[in-house]
């Protein structure tokens, strides 16, 4: 059983920073891409940032230049450094990972962590 556990959410004021972390645990061979998604009330879940096994990154236009995704491959963790936060960044943030087993892979989600940015 694979688990993704997020941490680091909270309440901040506009312009401040937060760092989210996600740790994958369980028995598996490796992890391909890892990503952060978010879902605001009444809106669909959207991808925020993604990082491949090779370290390539992609960001949503709305967070480019403010957010940075990174991975610790040895510890199976992914982090999201969020700077210059805006009220519109308020959402539940979810960690996502493509986990590889012997000859198949599966996609997993964390439980989510709330980020609230006040104006």
Coordinates of N, CA, C and O in Angstrom, one line a residue:
X1 N 0.8 -1.2 0.0 CA 0.0 0.0 0.0 C 0.9 1.2 0.0 O 1.8 1.4 0.8
X2 N 0.6 2.1 -0.9 CA 1.4 3.4 -1.0 C 0.6 4.5 -0.4 O -0.6 4.6 -0.6
X3 N 1.3 5.3 0.4 CA 0.7 6.5 1.0 C 1.4 7.7 0.6 O 2.7 7.7 0.6
X4 N 0.7 8.8 0.3 CA 1.3 10.1 0.1 C 0.8 11.0 1.3 O -0.4 11.2 1.4
X5 N 1.7 11.6 2.0 CA 1.3 12.4 3.2 C 1.8 13.8 3.0 O 3.1 14.0 2.9
X6 N 0.9 14.8 2.9 CA 1.3 16.2 2.7 C 1.4 16.9 4.1 O 0.8 16.5 5.1
X7 N 2.2 17.9 4.1 CA 2.3 18.8 5.3 C 2.7 20.2 4.8 O 3.2 20.4 3.7
X8 N 2.5 21.1 5.7 CA 3.0 22.5 5.4 C 1.9 23.5 5.1 O 2.2 24.7 4.9
X9 N 0.6 23.1 5.0 CA -0.4 24.1 4.7 C -0.6 25.0 5.9 O -0.1 24.8 6.9
X10 N -1.5 26.0 5.6 CA -1.8 27.0 6.7 C -2.4 28.2 6.2 O -2.8 28.3 5.1
X11 N -2.5 29.2 7.1 CA -3.1 30.5 6.8 C -2.0 31.5 6.8 O -1.2 31.7 7.8
X12 N -1.9 32.3 5.7 CA -0.9 33.3 5.6 C -1.5 34.5 5.0 O -2.6 34.5 4.4
X13 N -0.8 35.7 5.0 CA -1.3 36.9 4.4 C -0.7 37.0 3.0 O 0.3 36.4 2.7
X14 N -1.4 37.7 2.2 CA -0.9 37.9 0.8 C 0.5 38.5 0.8 O 0.9 39.3 1.6
X15 N 1.3 37.9 -0.1 CA 2.7 38.3 -0.2 C 3.7 37.4 0.6 O 4.9 37.4 0.4
X16 N 3.1 36.6 1.5 CA 4.0 35.7 2.3 C 4.2 34.4 1.6 O 3.8 34.2 0.4
X17 N 5.0 33.5 2.2 CA 5.4 32.3 1.6 C 5.0 31.1 2.4 O 4.8 31.2 3.7
X18 N 4.9 30.0 1.8 CA 4.6 28.7 2.4 C 5.4 27.6 1.7 O 5.6 27.7 0.4
X19 N 5.7 26.6 2.4 CA 6.4 25.4 1.7 C 5.6 24.2 2.0 O 5.4 23.8 3.2
X20 N 5.1 23.5 1.0 CA 4.4 22.2 1.1 C 5.4 21.1 0.9 O 6.2 21.2 0.0
X21 N 5.2 20.0 1.6 CA 6.0 18.8 1.4 C 5.1 17.6 1.3 O 4.0 17.6 1.9
X22 N 5.5 16.6 0.6 CA 4.8 15.4 0.4 C 5.8 14.2 0.5 O 6.7 14.2 -0.3
X23 N 5.5 13.2 1.3 CA 6.3 12.1 1.4 C 5.6 10.8 1.0 O 4.5 10.6 1.4
X24 N 6.2 10.0 0.1 CA 5.6 8.8 -0.4 C 6.2 7.6 0.4 O 7.4 7.6 0.6
X25 N 5.4 6.8 0.9 CA 5.8 5.6 1.7 C 5.1 4.3 1.2 O 4.1 4.4 0.6
X26 N 5.8 3.2 1.4 CA 5.2 1.9 1.0 C 6.3 1.1 0.2 O 7.4 1.5 0.2
X27 N 5.8 0.1 -0.4 CA 6.7 -0.8 -1.1 C 6.5 -0.6 -2.6 O 5.5 -1.0 -3.2
X28 N 7.5 -0.1 -3.3 CA 7.4 0.1 -4.7 C 8.8 0.2 -5.3 O 9.8 0.3 -4.6
X29 N 8.9 0.2 -6.7 CA 10.2 0.2 -7.3 C 10.7 1.6 -7.5 O 11.9 1.9 -7.2
X30 N 9.9 2.5 -7.9 CA 10.4 3.9 -8.1 C 9.1 4.8 -8.3 O 8.0 4.3 -8.3
X31 N 9.4 6.0 -8.5 CA 8.3 7.0 -8.8 C 8.6 7.8 -10.1 O 9.8 8.3 -10.2
X32 N 7.7 7.8 -11.0 CA 7.9 8.6 -12.2 C 7.6 10.1 -11.8 O 8.3 10.6 -11.0
X33 N 6.6 10.7 -12.5 CA 6.3 12.1 -12.2 C 5.6 12.2 -10.9 O 4.9 11.4 -10.4
X34 N 5.9 13.4 -10.2 CA 5.2 13.8 -9.1 C 4.6 15.2 -9.4 O 5.2 16.0 -10.1
X35 N 3.5 15.5 -8.7 CA 2.9 16.8 -9.1 C 2.1 17.3 -7.9 O 1.8 16.6 -6.9
X36 N 1.8 18.6 -7.9 CA 0.9 19.3 -7.0 C -0.3 19.8 -7.8 O -0.1 20.4 -8.8
X37 N -1.4 19.5 -7.2 CA -2.7 20.0 -7.8 C -3.4 20.8 -6.7 O -3.0 20.7 -5.5
X38 N -4.3 21.6 -7.1 CA -5.1 22.3 -6.1 C -6.6 22.4 -6.5 O -6.9 22.3 -7.7
X39 N -7.4 22.5 -5.5 CA -8.9 22.6 -5.8 C -9.5 23.7 -4.9 O -9.4 23.5 -3.7
X40 N -9.9 24.8 -5.5 CA -10.6 25.8 -4.8 C -12.1 25.5 -4.7 O -12.6 24.8 -5.5
X41 N -12.8 26.1 -3.7 CA -14.2 25.8 -3.6 C -15.0 26.1 -4.8 O -14.8 27.2 -5.4
X42 N -15.8 25.2 -5.3 CA -16.6 25.4 -6.5 C -15.8 25.3 -7.8 O -16.4 25.6 -8.9
X43 N -14.6 25.0 -7.7 CA -13.8 24.9 -9.0 C -13.2 23.4 -9.2 O -13.2 22.7 -8.2
X44 N -12.8 23.2 -10.4 CA -12.2 21.9 -10.7 C -10.8 21.8 -10.2 O -10.1 22.8 -10.0
X45 N -10.4 20.6 -9.9 CA -9.0 20.4 -9.5 C -8.1 20.7 -10.7 O -8.4 20.3 -11.8
X46 N -7.0 21.4 -10.4 CA -6.1 21.8 -11.5 C -4.7 21.5 -11.1 O -4.3 21.6 -9.9
X47 N -3.8 21.3 -12.1 CA -2.4 21.0 -11.8 C -1.7 22.3 -11.6 O -2.0 23.3 -12.3
X48 N -0.9 22.3 -10.6 CA -0.1 23.5 -10.2 C 1.3 23.4 -10.8 O 1.8 24.3 -11.4
X49 N 1.9 22.3 -10.5 CA 3.3 22.1 -10.9 C 3.6 20.6 -11.0 O 3.0 19.8 -10.3
X50 N 4.5 20.2 -11.8 CA 4.8 18.8 -12.1 C 6.3 18.7 -12.3 O 7.0 19.5 -12.9
X51 N 6.9 17.6 -11.8 CA 8.3 17.3 -12.0 C 8.5 15.8 -12.3 O 7.9 14.9 -11.7
X52 N 9.2 15.6 -13.4 CA 9.4 14.2 -13.9 C 10.5 13.5 -13.1 O 11.3 14.1 -12.3
X53 N 10.7 12.3 -13.4 CA 11.8 11.5 -12.8 C 13.2 12.1 -13.2 O 14.2 11.9 -12.4
X54 N 13.2 12.7 -14.3 CA 14.5 13.3 -14.8 C 14.7 14.7 -14.3 O 15.7 15.3 -14.6
X55 N 13.7 15.3 -13.6 CA 13.9 16.6 -13.1 C 13.3 17.7 -13.9 O 13.4 18.9 -13.5
X56 N 12.6 17.4 -15.0 CA 12.0 18.4 -15.8 C 10.7 18.9 -15.1 O 10.0 18.1 -14.5
X57 N 10.5 20.2 -15.2 CA 9.4 20.8 -14.4 C 8.4 21.6 -15.4 O 8.8 22.1 -16.4
X58 N 7.2 21.6 -15.0 CA 6.2 22.4 -15.6 C 5.3 23.1 -14.6 O 5.1 22.5 -13.5
X59 N 4.8 24.3 -14.9 CA 4.0 25.1 -14.0 C 2.8 25.6 -14.7 O 2.8 25.9 -15.9
X60 N 1.7 25.8 -13.9 CA 0.6 26.5 -14.4 C 1.0 27.9 -14.6 O 1.8 28.5 -13.9
X61 N 0.4 28.6 -15.6 CA 0.8 30.0 -15.9 C 0.5 30.9 -14.7 O 1.3 31.8 -14.5
X62 N -0.5 30.5 -13.9 CA -0.8 31.4 -12.8 C 0.2 31.4 -11.6 O 0.2 32.3 -10.8
X63 N 1.1 30.4 -11.6 CA 2.1 30.3 -10.6 C 3.5 30.5 -11.0 O 4.5 30.5 -10.2
X64 N 3.7 30.6 -12.3 CA 5.1 30.7 -12.9 C 5.8 31.9 -12.3 O 5.2 33.0 -12.2
X65 N 7.0 31.7 -11.8 CA 7.8 32.7 -11.2 C 7.6 32.9 -9.8 O 8.3 33.7 -9.1
X66 N 6.6 32.3 -9.2 CA 6.3 32.4 -7.8 C 6.4 31.1 -7.0 O 6.8 31.0 -5.9
X67 N 6.1 30.0 -7.7 CA 6.2 28.6 -7.1 C 7.3 27.9 -7.7 O 7.7 28.0 -8.9
X68 N 7.9 27.0 -6.9 CA 9.0 26.1 -7.3 C 8.8 24.7 -6.8 O 8.6 24.5 -5.6
X69 N 8.8 23.8 -7.7 CA 8.6 22.4 -7.3 C 10.0 21.7 -7.3 O 10.9 22.0 -8.1
X70 N 10.2 20.8 -6.3 CA 11.5 20.1 -6.2 C 11.3 18.7 -5.6 O 10.2 18.5 -5.0
X71 N 12.3 17.9 -5.8 CA 12.1 16.5 -5.4 C 13.4 16.1 -4.6 O 14.5 16.5 -5.0
X72 N 13.3 15.2 -3.7 CA 14.4 14.5 -3.1 C 14.2 13.0 -3.5 O 13.3 12.3 -2.9
X73 N 15.0 12.6 -4.5 CA 14.7 11.3 -5.0 C 15.1 10.2 -4.0 O 14.5 9.1 -4.0
X74 N 16.0 10.4 -3.2 CA 16.4 9.4 -2.2 C 15.3 9.2 -1.1 O 15.2 8.1 -0.6
X75 N 14.7 10.3 -0.8 CA 13.7 10.2 0.3 C 12.2 10.1 -0.3 O 11.3 10.0 0.5
X76 N 12.1 10.1 -1.6 CA 10.7 10.0 -2.2 C 9.8 11.1 -1.7 O 8.7 10.8 -1.3
X77 N 10.3 12.3 -1.7 CA 9.5 13.4 -1.3 C 9.5 14.5 -2.5 O 10.4 14.5 -3.3
X78 N 8.4 15.3 -2.4 CA 8.3 16.4 -3.4 C 7.9 17.6 -2.6 O 7.1 17.4 -1.6
X79 N 8.4 18.7 -2.9 CA 8.1 20.0 -2.2 C 7.6 21.0 -3.1 O 7.9 21.0 -4.3
X80 N 6.8 22.0 -2.6 CA 6.4 23.1 -3.4 C 6.6 24.4 -2.6 O 6.0 24.6 -1.6
X81 N 7.6 25.1 -3.0 CA 7.9 26.4 -2.4 C 7.0 27.5 -3.0 O 7.0 27.7 -4.2
X82 N 6.1 28.1 -2.2 CA 5.2 29.1 -2.7 C 5.5 30.4 -2.2 O 5.4 30.7 -1.0
X83 N 5.9 31.3 -3.1 CA 6.2 32.7 -2.7 C 5.2 33.7 -3.2 O 4.5 33.4 -4.2
X84 N 5.2 34.9 -2.7 CA 4.3 35.9 -3.2 C 2.9 35.4 -3.3 O 2.2 35.6 -4.3
X85 N 2.4 34.8 -2.3 CA 1.1 34.2 -2.3 C 0.0 35.2 -2.5 O 0.1 36.3 -2.0
X86 N -1.0 34.8 -3.2 CA -2.2 35.7 -3.5 C -3.4 35.0 -2.9 O -3.5 33.8 -2.8
X87 N -4.5 35.8 -2.7 CA -5.7 35.2 -2.2 C -6.3 34.2 -3.1 O -6.9 33.2 -2.7
X88 N -6.0 34.4 -4.4 CA -6.5 33.4 -5.4 C -5.8 32.0 -5.4 O -6.1 31.1 -6.1
X89 N -4.7 32.0 -4.6 CA -4.0 30.7 -4.4 C -4.7 29.9 -3.3 O -4.3 28.7 -3.1
X90 N -5.7 30.4 -2.7 CA -6.4 29.7 -1.6 C -7.0 28.4 -2.2 O -7.8 28.5 -3.2
X91 N -6.7 27.3 -1.6 CA -7.3 26.0 -2.1 C -6.8 24.9 -1.2 O -5.9 25.1 -0.4
X92 N -7.3 23.7 -1.5 CA -6.7 22.5 -0.9 C -5.7 22.0 -1.9 O -6.0 21.8 -3.1
X93 N -4.5 21.8 -1.5 CA -3.4 21.3 -2.3 C -3.2 19.8 -2.2 O -3.1 19.3 -1.0
X94 N -3.1 19.1 -3.3 CA -3.0 17.7 -3.3 C -1.7 17.3 -3.9 O -1.3 17.8 -5.0
X95 N -1.0 16.3 -3.3 CA 0.2 15.7 -3.9 C -0.3 14.5 -4.8 O -1.2 13.8 -4.4
X96 N 0.4 14.3 -5.9 CA 0.1 13.2 -6.8 C 1.4 12.6 -7.3 O 2.4 13.3 -7.5
X97 N 1.3 11.3 -7.4 CA 2.5 10.5 -7.9 C 2.2 9.3 -8.7 O 1.2 8.6 -8.5
X98 N 3.0 9.1 -9.8 CA 2.9 7.9 -10.6 C 4.0 7.0 -10.0 O 5.1 7.1 -10.3
X99 N 3.5 5.9 -9.4 CA 4.3 5.0 -8.6 C 4.5 3.7 -9.5 O 3.5 3.2 -10.0
X100 N 5.7 3.3 -9.6 CA 6.1 2.1 -10.4 C 6.3 0.9 -9.5 O 7.1 1.0 -8.5
X101 N 5.7 -0.2 -9.9 CA 5.9 -1.5 -9.2 C 6.7 -2.3 -10.2 O 7.5 -1.8 -11.0
X102 N 6.6 -3.6 -10.0 CA 7.5 -4.5 -10.8 C 7.3 -4.3 -12.3 O 8.2 -4.2 -13.1
X103 N 6.1 -4.4 -12.8 CA 5.8 -4.3 -14.2 C 4.6 -3.4 -14.5 O 4.0 -3.4 -15.6
X104 N 4.1 -2.7 -13.5 CA 3.0 -1.8 -13.7 C 3.1 -0.6 -12.9 O 4.0 -0.5 -12.0
X105 N 2.3 0.4 -13.2 CA 2.4 1.6 -12.4 C 0.9 2.0 -12.0 O 0.0 1.6 -12.6
X106 N 0.8 2.8 -11.0 CA -0.5 3.3 -10.5 C -0.3 4.7 -10.0 O 0.8 5.2 -9.7
X107 N -1.4 5.4 -10.1 CA -1.4 6.9 -9.7 C -2.0 7.0 -8.3 O -3.1 6.4 -8.0
X108 N -1.4 7.8 -7.5 CA -1.9 8.0 -6.1 C -2.0 9.5 -5.8 O -1.3 10.3 -6.3
X109 N -2.9 9.7 -4.8 CA -3.2 11.1 -4.3 C -3.0 11.1 -2.8 O -3.2 10.2 -2.1
X110 N -2.5 12.3 -2.4 CA -2.5 12.5 -0.9 C -3.8 13.0 -0.5 O -4.8 13.1 -1.3
X111 N -3.9 13.2 0.8 CA -5.2 13.6 1.4 C -5.6 15.0 1.3 O -6.7 15.5 1.5
X112 N -4.6 15.8 0.9 CA -4.8 17.3 0.7 C -4.4 18.1 2.0 O -4.5 17.6 3.1
X113 N -3.9 19.3 1.7 CA -3.6 20.2 2.8 C -4.1 21.6 2.4 O -4.0 22.0 1.3
X114 N -4.8 22.2 3.4 CA -5.4 23.5 3.1 C -4.4 24.7 3.1 O -3.6 24.8 4.0
X115 N -4.5 25.5 2.1 CA -3.7 26.7 2.0 C -4.7 27.9 1.9 O -5.5 27.9 1.0
X116 N -4.6 28.8 2.9 CA -5.5 30.0 2.9 C -4.7 31.2 2.9 O -3.8 31.4 3.7
X117 N -4.9 32.1 1.9 CA -4.2 33.3 1.8 C -5.2 34.5 2.0 O -6.1 34.7 1.2
X118 N -5.0 35.3 3.0 CA -5.9 36.4 3.3 C -5.3 37.7 2.6 O -4.1 37.8 2.5
X119 N -6.2 38.5 2.3 CA -5.8 39.8 1.6 C -5.5 40.9 2.6 O -5.8 40.8 3.8

